[in-house]
Amino acid sequence: MHIRYSALFLSALLLSTDVYPYSACRLPEIREVSVPNRWKGKKVAFLGDSITDKIHVGTTKNYWQYLSEMLGLEPFVYGINGHQWNGVLEQAGRLQADIDAILIFAGTNDFNANVPLGEWYAEKEESVEVSGPKQEVRKRRMLQTDDRTFRGRINCVLSYLKTNYPTKQIILLTQIRG
């Protein structure tokens, strides 16, 4: 008798909307929370290939449109279908000076065209003055900017952007493979 009473009492407790507020009858109230957004109203340049192109190759909406809607940023789109990293350098040459950030999504076409990887830099030993008149031999790195290699193309673009837009944030997205 006692066991039946406990089971019945427990069932009543679990099914009561007053005691168990997460029942199917009464859902908790969902409140919208305001999150600070440093991108709202910022002018962002988008460079890249078909994934960035305004023409929407293979889709009705591109990633930069989602970012614009979600974050309230103002997109300036320079991406061109089929461009490789050396084409991104051309796009960078057309950037407007009053942008706040630069986002680059490229590399798939370089990969699909079997562009050689190349090197990020070359090393050279040279004598340098250290601690006053003392000379030491040290390694010096020099960026490789061979536009026939993947890394050289990236170095060309980033060198151009860092020289011409030294205070702007530059964001790189990794490519997807075809």
Short mmCIF file of C-alpha atoms in Angstrom, two decimals, residues 7-172:
data_model
loop_
_atom_site.label_atom_id
_atom_site.label_comp_id
_atom_site.label_asym_id
_atom_site.label_seq_id
_atom_site.Cartn_x
_atom_site.Cartn_y
_atom_site.Cartn_z
CA ALA A 7 4.34 6.01 -6.96
CA LEU A 8 1.01 7.83 -7.32
CA PHE A 9 2.31 10.82 -5.37
CA LEU A 10 5.50 10.95 -7.49
CA SER A 11 3.47 10.80 -10.71
CA ALA A 12 1.29 13.68 -9.55
CA LEU A 13 4.36 15.74 -8.72
CA LEU A 14 6.03 15.13 -12.11
CA LEU A 15 2.89 15.91 -14.09
CA SER A 16 1.94 19.04 -12.17
CA THR A 17 2.82 22.23 -14.08
CA ASP A 18 3.11 24.08 -10.79
CA VAL A 19 5.79 21.77 -9.44
CA TYR A 20 7.49 20.69 -12.70
CA PRO A 21 7.70 23.84 -14.88
CA TYR A 22 9.38 22.16 -17.90
CA SER A 23 6.40 19.98 -18.81
CA ALA A 24 4.84 20.08 -22.27
CA CYS A 25 2.14 22.38 -20.89
CA ARG A 26 4.38 25.24 -19.80
CA LEU A 27 7.75 26.12 -21.37
CA PRO A 28 10.25 28.46 -19.77
CA GLU A 29 10.31 31.99 -21.17
CA ILE A 30 13.13 32.60 -23.67
CA ARG A 31 14.67 36.04 -23.40
CA GLU A 32 16.81 37.67 -26.05
CA VAL A 33 20.22 38.66 -24.73
CA SER A 34 22.15 41.59 -26.19
CA VAL A 35 25.77 40.72 -26.98
CA PRO A 36 28.30 43.48 -27.70
CA ASN A 37 29.26 43.51 -31.38
CA ARG A 38 32.39 45.33 -32.48
CA TRP A 39 31.61 44.70 -36.17
CA LYS A 40 28.34 46.67 -36.34
CA GLY A 41 28.69 49.42 -38.96
CA LYS A 42 32.29 48.44 -39.85
CA LYS A 43 33.36 48.44 -43.50
CA VAL A 44 34.86 45.07 -44.40
CA ALA A 45 36.52 44.25 -47.72
CA PHE A 46 36.04 40.68 -48.95
CA LEU A 47 38.65 39.31 -51.36
CA GLY A 48 38.67 35.88 -52.96
CA ASP A 49 37.28 33.58 -55.63
CA SER A 50 33.82 32.20 -56.53
CA ILE A 51 33.02 31.60 -52.86
CA THR A 52 33.22 35.38 -52.37
CA ASP A 53 32.04 36.61 -55.81
CA LYS A 54 28.82 38.67 -55.87
CA ILE A 55 27.50 36.49 -58.71
CA HIS A 56 26.71 33.66 -56.22
CA VAL A 57 28.19 30.70 -58.06
CA GLY A 58 26.29 27.61 -56.88
CA THR A 59 24.33 29.37 -54.13
CA THR A 60 21.72 32.07 -53.59
CA LYS A 61 23.56 33.65 -50.67
CA ASN A 62 27.27 33.95 -49.85
CA TYR A 63 29.02 33.79 -46.49
CA TRP A 64 29.68 37.54 -46.47
CA GLN A 65 25.93 38.19 -46.70
CA TYR A 66 25.32 36.03 -43.64
CA LEU A 67 28.08 37.90 -41.79
CA SER A 68 26.58 41.22 -42.85
CA GLU A 69 23.14 40.23 -41.53
CA MET A 70 24.39 38.68 -38.30
CA LEU A 71 26.99 41.30 -37.41
CA GLY A 72 25.66 44.43 -39.10
CA LEU A 73 28.87 45.05 -41.04
CA GLU A 74 29.00 46.78 -44.43
CA PRO A 75 30.51 44.43 -47.06
CA PHE A 76 32.71 45.64 -49.92
CA VAL A 77 33.04 42.61 -52.18
CA TYR A 78 35.95 42.28 -54.61
CA GLY A 79 36.01 38.48 -55.08
CA ILE A 80 36.03 37.11 -58.63
CA ASN A 81 35.09 33.62 -59.76
CA GLY A 82 38.15 31.59 -60.78
CA HIS A 83 40.73 33.86 -59.13
CA GLN A 84 43.78 32.34 -57.51
CA TRP A 85 45.95 34.11 -54.92
CA ASN A 86 47.70 36.12 -57.66
CA GLY A 87 44.25 37.42 -58.65
CA VAL A 88 43.63 38.39 -55.03
CA LEU A 89 46.63 40.74 -55.36
CA GLU A 90 44.80 42.50 -58.22
CA GLN A 91 41.69 42.77 -56.04
CA ALA A 92 43.76 44.24 -53.19
CA GLY A 93 44.97 46.93 -55.58
CA ARG A 94 41.36 48.15 -55.98
CA LEU A 95 40.56 48.40 -52.25
CA GLN A 96 39.03 51.57 -50.87
CA ALA A 97 41.14 53.34 -48.27
CA ASP A 98 38.33 53.83 -45.73
CA ILE A 99 37.77 50.16 -44.84
CA ASP A 100 38.05 48.79 -41.29
CA ALA A 101 39.10 45.19 -42.02
CA ILE A 102 40.03 42.85 -44.87
CA LEU A 103 38.84 39.25 -45.14
CA ILE A 104 40.38 36.86 -47.70
CA PHE A 105 38.86 33.51 -48.63
CA ALA A 106 40.98 31.98 -51.42
CA GLY A 107 43.21 29.06 -52.35
CA THR A 108 40.86 26.44 -53.78
CA ASN A 109 41.67 27.40 -57.37
CA ASP A 110 45.43 27.37 -56.64
CA PHE A 111 45.05 23.88 -55.20
CA ASN A 112 42.94 22.66 -58.14
CA ALA A 113 45.51 24.09 -60.59
CA ASN A 114 48.34 22.22 -58.80
CA VAL A 115 50.24 25.42 -58.03
CA PRO A 116 53.48 24.36 -56.30
CA LEU A 117 53.57 25.04 -52.57
CA GLY A 118 56.94 26.84 -52.55
CA GLU A 119 58.64 28.33 -49.49
CA TRP A 120 57.59 31.06 -47.05
CA TYR A 121 61.09 32.53 -46.85
CA ALA A 122 64.75 32.01 -47.74
CA GLU A 123 67.54 32.18 -45.20
CA LYS A 124 70.84 33.94 -45.70
CA GLU A 125 73.73 34.25 -43.27
CA GLU A 126 75.18 37.72 -42.86
CA SER A 127 77.45 39.55 -40.48
CA VAL A 128 75.70 41.99 -38.16
CA GLU A 129 76.85 44.33 -35.43
CA VAL A 130 75.75 43.28 -31.93
CA SER A 131 76.48 44.76 -28.49
CA GLY A 132 78.49 47.68 -29.81
CA PRO A 133 81.35 47.08 -32.27
CA LYS A 134 81.16 43.27 -31.97
CA GLN A 135 80.25 41.36 -35.18
CA GLU A 136 78.32 38.09 -35.34
CA VAL A 137 77.04 35.95 -38.17
CA ARG A 138 73.26 35.55 -37.98
CA LYS A 139 70.58 34.09 -40.20
CA ARG A 140 68.31 36.56 -41.95
CA ARG A 141 64.95 35.53 -43.36
CA MET A 142 63.64 37.06 -46.57
CA LEU A 143 60.07 36.54 -47.74
CA GLN A 144 59.70 34.51 -50.90
CA THR A 145 57.40 36.36 -53.29
CA ASP A 146 57.56 34.04 -56.29
CA ASP A 147 54.08 34.39 -57.81
CA ARG A 148 54.43 30.92 -59.35
CA THR A 149 54.09 29.32 -55.88
CA PHE A 150 51.21 29.21 -53.42
CA ARG A 151 53.21 30.58 -50.47
CA GLY A 152 54.87 33.20 -52.66
CA ARG A 153 51.46 34.47 -53.80
CA ILE A 154 50.20 34.69 -50.23
CA ASN A 155 53.36 36.57 -49.23
CA CYS A 156 52.85 39.03 -52.12
CA VAL A 157 49.26 39.77 -51.09
CA LEU A 158 50.01 40.09 -47.37
CA SER A 159 53.09 42.26 -48.00
CA TYR A 160 51.01 44.59 -50.17
CA LEU A 161 48.20 44.78 -47.61
CA LYS A 162 50.52 45.27 -44.62
CA THR A 163 52.34 48.06 -46.48
CA ASN A 164 49.21 49.85 -47.70
CA TYR A 165 46.83 49.10 -44.79
CA PRO A 166 49.15 48.72 -41.77
CA THR A 167 46.46 49.43 -39.16
CA LYS A 168 43.72 47.23 -40.64
CA GLN A 169 42.83 43.77 -39.37
CA ILE A 170 43.47 41.08 -42.00
CA ILE A 171 41.56 37.81 -41.66
CA LEU A 172 42.47 34.72 -43.71
#
